[in-house]
Amino acid sequence: MPKIETEAGYAIPPAPRHSITVHLPGWYNATRFRDRHLHPTLLGELKSMYPRIKPHPDVVVGQSPTAPKGCLLFCTRETAEECRSFALDPRRPETVLTEDQISIRVFDVESRFFAVIIPAQKMMSIIPFWINPGLGISSRMAEEALGKIELLREVNREEEEKGMPVREESPAQGVLRERIVGLLERAPVGKREKKVQPGDVYLFPTGMGAIYGLHRLLLKRENKGSVLFGFAFHSTIHVLEDIGPGCKLFGKGDDGDLDALEKYLEDEAKEGRGIQALYTEFPQNPILNTPDLVRLRALADKYKFILAVDETIGSFCNVDVLSVADVVITSLTKSFSGYADVIAGSVVLNPSSSQYSALKPLFEDSYTNEFFNADAEALEKNSRDYLTRSHILNTNAARLVEYIQTRALDPSSSVAKVLYPTVLPTLKHYTPFMRPATDEFTPGYGCLFSIDFASVAATAAFYDNLNVHHGPHLGAHLTLALPYVMTMYGHEQLGFVGPFGLMETQIRISTGLEKFEALLEEFKVALDAADKAKPEEGEKVESS
């Protein structure tokens, strides 16, 4: 492949205005991102970034780093008030604000914005609420508002109480619901009493927004804790822990954790307590273990909790979990969109679930559609070729894993192991939920895998010599590599995440649409460089 020439801090090509990626080439830049608290100017240097991590330039336009006030912008009063509650939560004593330090002001630019305003120097204390729940305004909403900035006006409480400005839903949102239903009902697995209908599909501004949206609606029904089974994407545990009474983590997600979960549920029941929901990823990001959904379903039936399955990594072209899940969560940002220029999420209620009669009224009464029309239109266009792209993503990932696995089996190789459903013991939990092949599409195992190296030196050498784009995101049109664990968790949390299989020596790979032969040659070069790398003095070398 041609040498990657994208500049550090810029989006991967074609880098449109609403790109959600950033290219951070090489191990040095990865360590800078890991140690970003030591590099306070780093985020400012990035011309593009995932907009939950760093607000898009259109969102923050007009705010100056030296201004006395900073703000976060949301689409509804409810979300703004939840941000305010987060800022005042005494469980976070090191960052908690006082009542006089935070206010909410409301503005109209034909659309309505709710601004949570705090002293600028305190912004880092509430930025987790922007990052994790993922309900801040989108870049396209901000772009539209900037185009009408002369219409900006503040709204008083009396006017606000009269209701929000009416914005008709774009036809694209209806098309997306229909498309998602068609994919969920295509080549189904197992028996279901009822088919999913478009009205069972709820759209959200981000994938994390979908998780947070479900979680906060369930808290309205019962203020009970949750369980996260198997380690999940970085922000999920924060949402479940920070909002509501808390979350119990079973981070390995294996048979041992299933036994421990069953004992936990039994003990809770004896004390007259229980959980409201269990969340799990299918498979898990970034270690690709697949949970035993059959056994989780049995526990959900016995202890009457909601089983919410995030199948983003498997993706609903490949897997069908509706025979067991009460709720299916998907980050539509990933392979469903596929072009790294729009963020979105969905929650689908399973009409065959025994929980449906309780969940459906809850959503009908309390769900607010915060998904912006222009984002829906971009997503609808992107997802038209979802199946075609997914075939290429599946094939590239599976064939690369097949080759790298041969290196892992060589005792002299720097590759300690490959993490992908096909080469892990938990494959037995994945295959029962694979859709049958049709003339239209043959299912696979997704675009994401991780490589665990024998040493940090080998990991760095591989990363420095891998000629693909480096940065966060998955399911894009171009291949992306990232030392996910190192950059997301840093030195401080390695001791916490290590027992769950998340290692500093891992590189997460999301395959793109490039020709396989070209990708394979690039990986061979990088793997050869890793094999030649010598561990640093005193570094522990893992056995392969």
GROMACS .gro file of C-alpha atoms in nm, residues 271-520:
model
  250
  271GLU     CA    1  -3.151  -1.013   5.121
  272GLY     CA    2  -3.457  -0.901   4.927
  273ARG     CA    3  -3.250  -0.718   4.669
  274GLY     CA    4  -3.185  -0.763   4.300
  275ILE     CA    5  -3.052  -0.595   3.991
  276GLN     CA    6  -3.249  -0.414   3.725
  277ALA     CA    7  -3.034  -0.511   3.425
  278LEU     CA    8  -2.726  -0.697   3.310
  279TYR     CA    9  -2.522  -0.548   3.024
  280THR     CA   10  -2.282  -0.750   2.813
  281GLU     CA   11  -2.098  -0.709   2.484
  282PHE     CA   12  -2.111  -0.976   2.213
  283PRO     CA   13  -1.812  -1.015   2.169
  284GLN     CA   14  -1.622  -0.795   2.414
  285ASN     CA   15  -1.412  -0.493   2.317
  286PRO     CA   16  -1.109  -0.524   2.298
  287ILE     CA   17  -1.036  -0.887   2.398
  288LEU     CA   18  -1.310  -1.046   2.183
  289ASN     CA   19  -1.429  -1.306   2.434
  290THR     CA   20  -1.790  -1.407   2.374
  291PRO     CA   21  -2.022  -1.442   2.676
  292ASP     CA   22  -2.249  -1.742   2.729
  293LEU     CA   23  -2.581  -1.579   2.643
  294VAL     CA   24  -2.779  -1.899   2.697
  295ARG     CA   25  -2.678  -1.921   3.060
  296LEU     CA   26  -2.721  -1.546   3.110
  297ARG     CA   27  -3.074  -1.578   2.970
  298ALA     CA   28  -3.153  -1.852   3.221
  299LEU     CA   29  -3.032  -1.631   3.505
  300ALA     CA   30  -3.233  -1.334   3.374
  301ASP     CA   31  -3.547  -1.548   3.372
  302LYS     CA   32  -3.482  -1.679   3.722
  303TYR     CA   33  -3.396  -1.345   3.884
  304LYS     CA   34  -3.621  -1.123   3.669
  305PHE     CA   35  -3.368  -0.875   3.535
  306ILE     CA   36  -3.329  -0.729   3.187
  307LEU     CA   37  -3.061  -0.878   2.963
  308ALA     CA   38  -2.921  -0.599   2.745
  309VAL     CA   39  -2.679  -0.717   2.475
  310ASP     CA   40  -2.450  -0.475   2.294
  311GLU     CA   41  -2.375  -0.657   1.968
  312THR     CA   42  -2.179  -0.374   1.806
  313ILE     CA   43  -1.865  -0.586   1.758
  314GLY     CA   44  -2.048  -0.890   1.622
  315SER     CA   45  -2.283  -0.660   1.430
  316PHE     CA   46  -2.635  -0.757   1.336
  317CYS     CA   47  -2.542  -0.863   0.985
  318ASN     CA   48  -2.344  -1.149   1.141
  319VAL     CA   49  -2.528  -1.238   1.463
  320ASP     CA   50  -2.885  -1.255   1.589
  321VAL     CA   51  -2.924  -1.236   1.967
  322LEU     CA   52  -3.300  -1.173   1.976
  323SER     CA   53  -3.370  -1.528   2.090
  324VAL     CA   54  -3.213  -1.437   2.426
  325ALA     CA   55  -3.184  -1.057   2.464
  326ASP     CA   56  -3.457  -0.837   2.605
  327VAL     CA   57  -3.285  -0.534   2.454
  328VAL     CA   58  -3.031  -0.508   2.171
  329ILE     CA   59  -2.792  -0.212   2.180
  330THR     CA   60  -2.582  -0.106   1.881
  331SER     CA   61  -2.332   0.169   1.814
  332LEU     CA   62  -2.440   0.261   1.462
  333THR     CA   63  -2.125   0.474   1.445
  334LYS     CA   64  -1.919   0.167   1.367
  335SER     CA   65  -1.959  -0.073   1.074
  336PHE     CA   66  -2.324   0.016   1.015
  337SER     CA   67  -2.212   0.368   0.921
  338GLY     CA   68  -1.870   0.262   0.798
  339TYR     CA   69  -1.729   0.595   0.683
  340ALA     CA   70  -1.616   0.758   1.010
  341ASP     CA   71  -1.816   1.077   0.966
  342VAL     CA   72  -2.129   1.038   1.181
  343ILE     CA   73  -2.206   0.905   1.528
  344ALA     CA   74  -2.530   0.733   1.633
  345GLY     CA   75  -2.674   0.450   1.836
  346SER     CA   76  -2.987   0.241   1.868
  347VAL     CA   77  -3.184   0.054   2.130
  348VAL     CA   78  -3.418  -0.218   2.003
  349LEU     CA   79  -3.684  -0.364   2.230
  350ASN     CA   80  -3.752  -0.732   2.167
  351PRO     CA   81  -4.130  -0.781   2.132
  352SER     CA   82  -4.090  -1.152   2.210
  353SER     CA   83  -3.934  -1.074   2.549
  354SER     CA   84  -4.128  -1.117   2.873
  355GLN     CA   85  -3.994  -0.772   2.968
  356TYR     CA   86  -4.146  -0.602   2.663
  357SER     CA   87  -4.475  -0.516   2.832
  358ALA     CA   88  -4.285  -0.319   3.096
  359LEU     CA   89  -4.022  -0.165   2.868
  360LYS     CA   90  -4.246  -0.047   2.586
  361PRO     CA   91  -4.462   0.192   2.795
  362LEU     CA   92  -4.149   0.324   2.964
  363PHE     CA   93  -3.998   0.420   2.629
  364GLU     CA   94  -4.327   0.553   2.494
  365ASP     CA   95  -4.370   0.778   2.796
  366SER     CA   96  -4.013   0.896   2.853
  367TYR     CA   97  -3.798   0.856   2.541
  368THR     CA   98  -3.697   1.179   2.370
  369ASN     CA   99  -3.549   1.162   2.022
  370GLU     CA  100  -3.228   1.367   2.037
  371PHE     CA  101  -3.090   1.231   1.709
  372PHE     CA  102  -3.037   1.525   1.473
  373ASN     CA  103  -3.194   1.502   1.129
  374ALA     CA  104  -2.878   1.586   0.934
  375ASP     CA  105  -2.694   1.309   1.118
  376ALA     CA  106  -2.976   1.068   1.033
  377GLU     CA  107  -2.950   1.165   0.668
  378ALA     CA  108  -2.574   1.104   0.664
  379LEU     CA  109  -2.617   0.768   0.842
  380GLU     CA  110  -2.893   0.659   0.607
  381LYS     CA  111  -2.672   0.727   0.306
  382ASN     CA  112  -2.368   0.556   0.460
  383SER     CA  113  -2.553   0.242   0.563
  384ARG     CA  114  -2.694   0.160   0.221
  385ASP     CA  115  -2.392  -0.062   0.147
  386TYR     CA  116  -2.362  -0.205   0.500
  387LEU     CA  117  -2.380  -0.569   0.392
  388THR     CA  118  -2.135  -0.525   0.106
  389ARG     CA  119  -1.882  -0.351   0.329
  390SER     CA  120  -1.934  -0.597   0.614
  391HIS     CA  121  -1.840  -0.889   0.390
  392ILE     CA  122  -1.506  -0.721   0.313
  393LEU     CA  123  -1.447  -0.624   0.677
  394ASN     CA  124  -1.521  -0.980   0.793
  395THR     CA  125  -1.301  -1.137   0.529
  396ASN     CA  126  -1.003  -0.907   0.586
  397ALA     CA  127  -1.014  -0.961   0.961
  398ALA     CA  128  -1.057  -1.339   0.946
  399ARG     CA  129  -0.777  -1.387   0.692
  400LEU     CA  130  -0.535  -1.161   0.880
  401VAL     CA  131  -0.611  -1.347   1.203
  402GLU     CA  132  -0.554  -1.679   1.027
  403TYR     CA  133  -0.207  -1.564   0.919
  404ILE     CA  134  -0.109  -1.398   1.249
  405GLN     CA  135  -0.222  -1.707   1.437
  406THR     CA  136   0.044  -1.906   1.251
  407ARG     CA  137   0.300  -1.660   1.389
  408ALA     CA  138   0.157  -1.695   1.740
  409LEU     CA  139   0.205  -2.074   1.723
  410ASP     CA  140   0.576  -2.028   1.644
  411PRO     CA  141   0.769  -2.039   1.974
  412SER     CA  142   1.024  -1.789   1.839
  413SER     CA  143   0.761  -1.532   1.744
  414SER     CA  144   0.700  -1.205   1.929
  415VAL     CA  145   0.324  -1.267   1.897
  416ALA     CA  146   0.196  -1.411   2.225
  417LYS     CA  147  -0.164  -1.458   2.114
  418VAL     CA  148  -0.434  -1.334   1.880
  419LEU     CA  149  -0.772  -1.231   2.017
  420TYR     CA  150  -1.062  -1.294   1.777
  421PRO     CA  151  -1.372  -1.513   1.807
  422THR     CA  152  -1.239  -1.781   1.571
  423VAL     CA  153  -0.926  -1.855   1.777
  424LEU     CA  154  -1.063  -1.822   2.130
  425PRO     CA  155  -1.224  -2.094   2.346
  426THR     CA  156  -1.545  -1.887   2.363
  427LEU     CA  157  -1.614  -1.949   1.993
  428LYS     CA  158  -1.865  -2.208   2.114
  429HIS     CA  159  -2.075  -1.922   2.253
  430TYR     CA  160  -2.058  -1.721   1.928
  431THR     CA  161  -2.145  -1.975   1.661
  432PRO     CA  162  -2.498  -2.061   1.788
  433PHE     CA  163  -2.599  -1.699   1.721
  434MET     CA  164  -2.447  -1.666   1.374
  435ARG     CA  165  -2.705  -1.603   1.106
  436PRO     CA  166  -2.732  -1.868   0.834
  437ALA     CA  167  -2.569  -1.786   0.504
  438THR     CA  168  -2.793  -1.658   0.226
  439ASP     CA  169  -2.738  -1.569  -0.139
  440GLU     CA  170  -2.714  -1.209  -0.024
  441PHE     CA  171  -2.462  -1.245   0.259
  442THR     CA  172  -2.242  -1.495   0.441
  443PRO     CA  173  -2.194  -1.401   0.807
  444GLY     CA  174  -1.857  -1.375   0.974
  445TYR     CA  175  -1.693  -1.260   1.296
  446GLY     CA  176  -1.662  -0.884   1.260
  447CYS     CA  177  -1.384  -0.641   1.178
  448LEU     CA  178  -1.211  -0.620   1.516
  449PHE     CA  179  -0.923  -0.823   1.658
  450SER     CA  180  -0.633  -0.767   1.896
  451ILE     CA  181  -0.274  -0.890   1.894
  452ASP     CA  182  -0.095  -0.952   2.223
  453PHE     CA  183   0.285  -0.933   2.199
  454ALA     CA  184   0.549  -1.088   2.421
  455SER     CA  185   0.694  -0.752   2.529
  456VAL     CA  186   0.629  -0.381   2.519
  457ALA     CA  187   0.932  -0.339   2.294
  458ALA     CA  188   0.782  -0.579   2.038
  459THR     CA  189   0.446  -0.404   2.066
  460ALA     CA  190   0.604  -0.065   1.997
  461ALA     CA  191   0.811  -0.197   1.707
  462PHE     CA  192   0.504  -0.354   1.546
  463TYR     CA  193   0.305  -0.033   1.587
  464ASP     CA  194   0.581   0.191   1.454
  465ASN     CA  195   0.619  -0.024   1.144
  466LEU     CA  196   0.253  -0.090   1.064
  467ASN     CA  197   0.165   0.119   0.761
  468VAL     CA  198  -0.204   0.175   0.835
  469HIS     CA  199  -0.375   0.466   1.008
  470HIS     CA  200  -0.327   0.481   1.385
  471GLY     CA  201  -0.606   0.599   1.612
  472PRO     CA  202  -0.941   0.530   1.779
  473HIS     CA  203  -1.258   0.400   1.612
  474LEU     CA  204  -1.358   0.075   1.445
  475GLY     CA  205  -1.565  -0.032   1.146
  476ALA     CA  206  -1.431   0.242   0.920
  477HIS     CA  207  -1.352   0.222   0.550
  478LEU     CA  208  -0.977   0.222   0.627
  479THR     CA  209  -0.788  -0.005   0.862
  480LEU     CA  210  -0.711   0.143   1.204
  481ALA     CA  211  -0.464   0.029   1.470
  482LEU     CA  212  -0.449   0.142   1.832
  483PRO     CA  213  -0.271   0.039   2.154
  484TYR     CA  214  -0.618   0.061   2.306
  485VAL     CA  215  -0.543  -0.055   2.658
  486MET     CA  216  -0.237   0.165   2.696
  487THR     CA  217  -0.401   0.480   2.564
  488MET     CA  218  -0.736   0.434   2.738
  489TYR     CA  219  -0.617   0.313   3.079
  490GLY     CA  220  -0.256   0.428   3.115
  491HIS     CA  221  -0.016   0.321   3.387
  492GLU     CA  222  -0.256   0.395   3.671
  493GLN     CA  223  -0.528   0.145   3.573
  494LEU     CA  224  -0.324  -0.141   3.427
  495GLY     CA  225  -0.339  -0.320   3.761
  496PHE     CA  226  -0.719  -0.292   3.754
  497VAL     CA  227  -0.779  -0.407   3.395
  498GLY     CA  228  -0.497  -0.664   3.369
  499PRO     CA  229  -0.681  -0.945   3.551
  500PHE     CA  230  -0.957  -0.915   3.290
  501GLY     CA  231  -0.716  -0.979   3.003
  502LEU     CA  232  -0.650  -0.618   2.900
  503MET     CA  233  -0.276  -0.576   2.854
  504GLU     CA  234  -0.037  -0.294   2.771
  505THR     CA  235   0.117  -0.522   2.509
  506GLN     CA  236  -0.200  -0.538   2.296
  507ILE     CA  237  -0.266  -0.363   1.967
  508ARG     CA  238  -0.630  -0.344   1.861
  509ILE     CA  239  -0.692  -0.370   1.487
  510SER     CA  240  -1.006  -0.270   1.299
  511THR     CA  241  -0.984  -0.386   0.940
  512GLY     CA  242  -1.102  -0.165   0.656
  513LEU     CA  243  -1.189  -0.210   0.290
  514GLU     CA  244  -0.835  -0.230   0.150
  515LYS     CA  245  -0.726  -0.522  -0.067
  516PHE     CA  246  -0.634  -0.815   0.157
  517GLU     CA  247  -0.307  -0.890  -0.019
  518ALA     CA  248  -0.186  -0.534   0.037
  519LEU     CA  249  -0.285  -0.545   0.405
  520LEU     CA  250  -0.113  -0.879   0.455
   0.00000   0.00000   0.00000
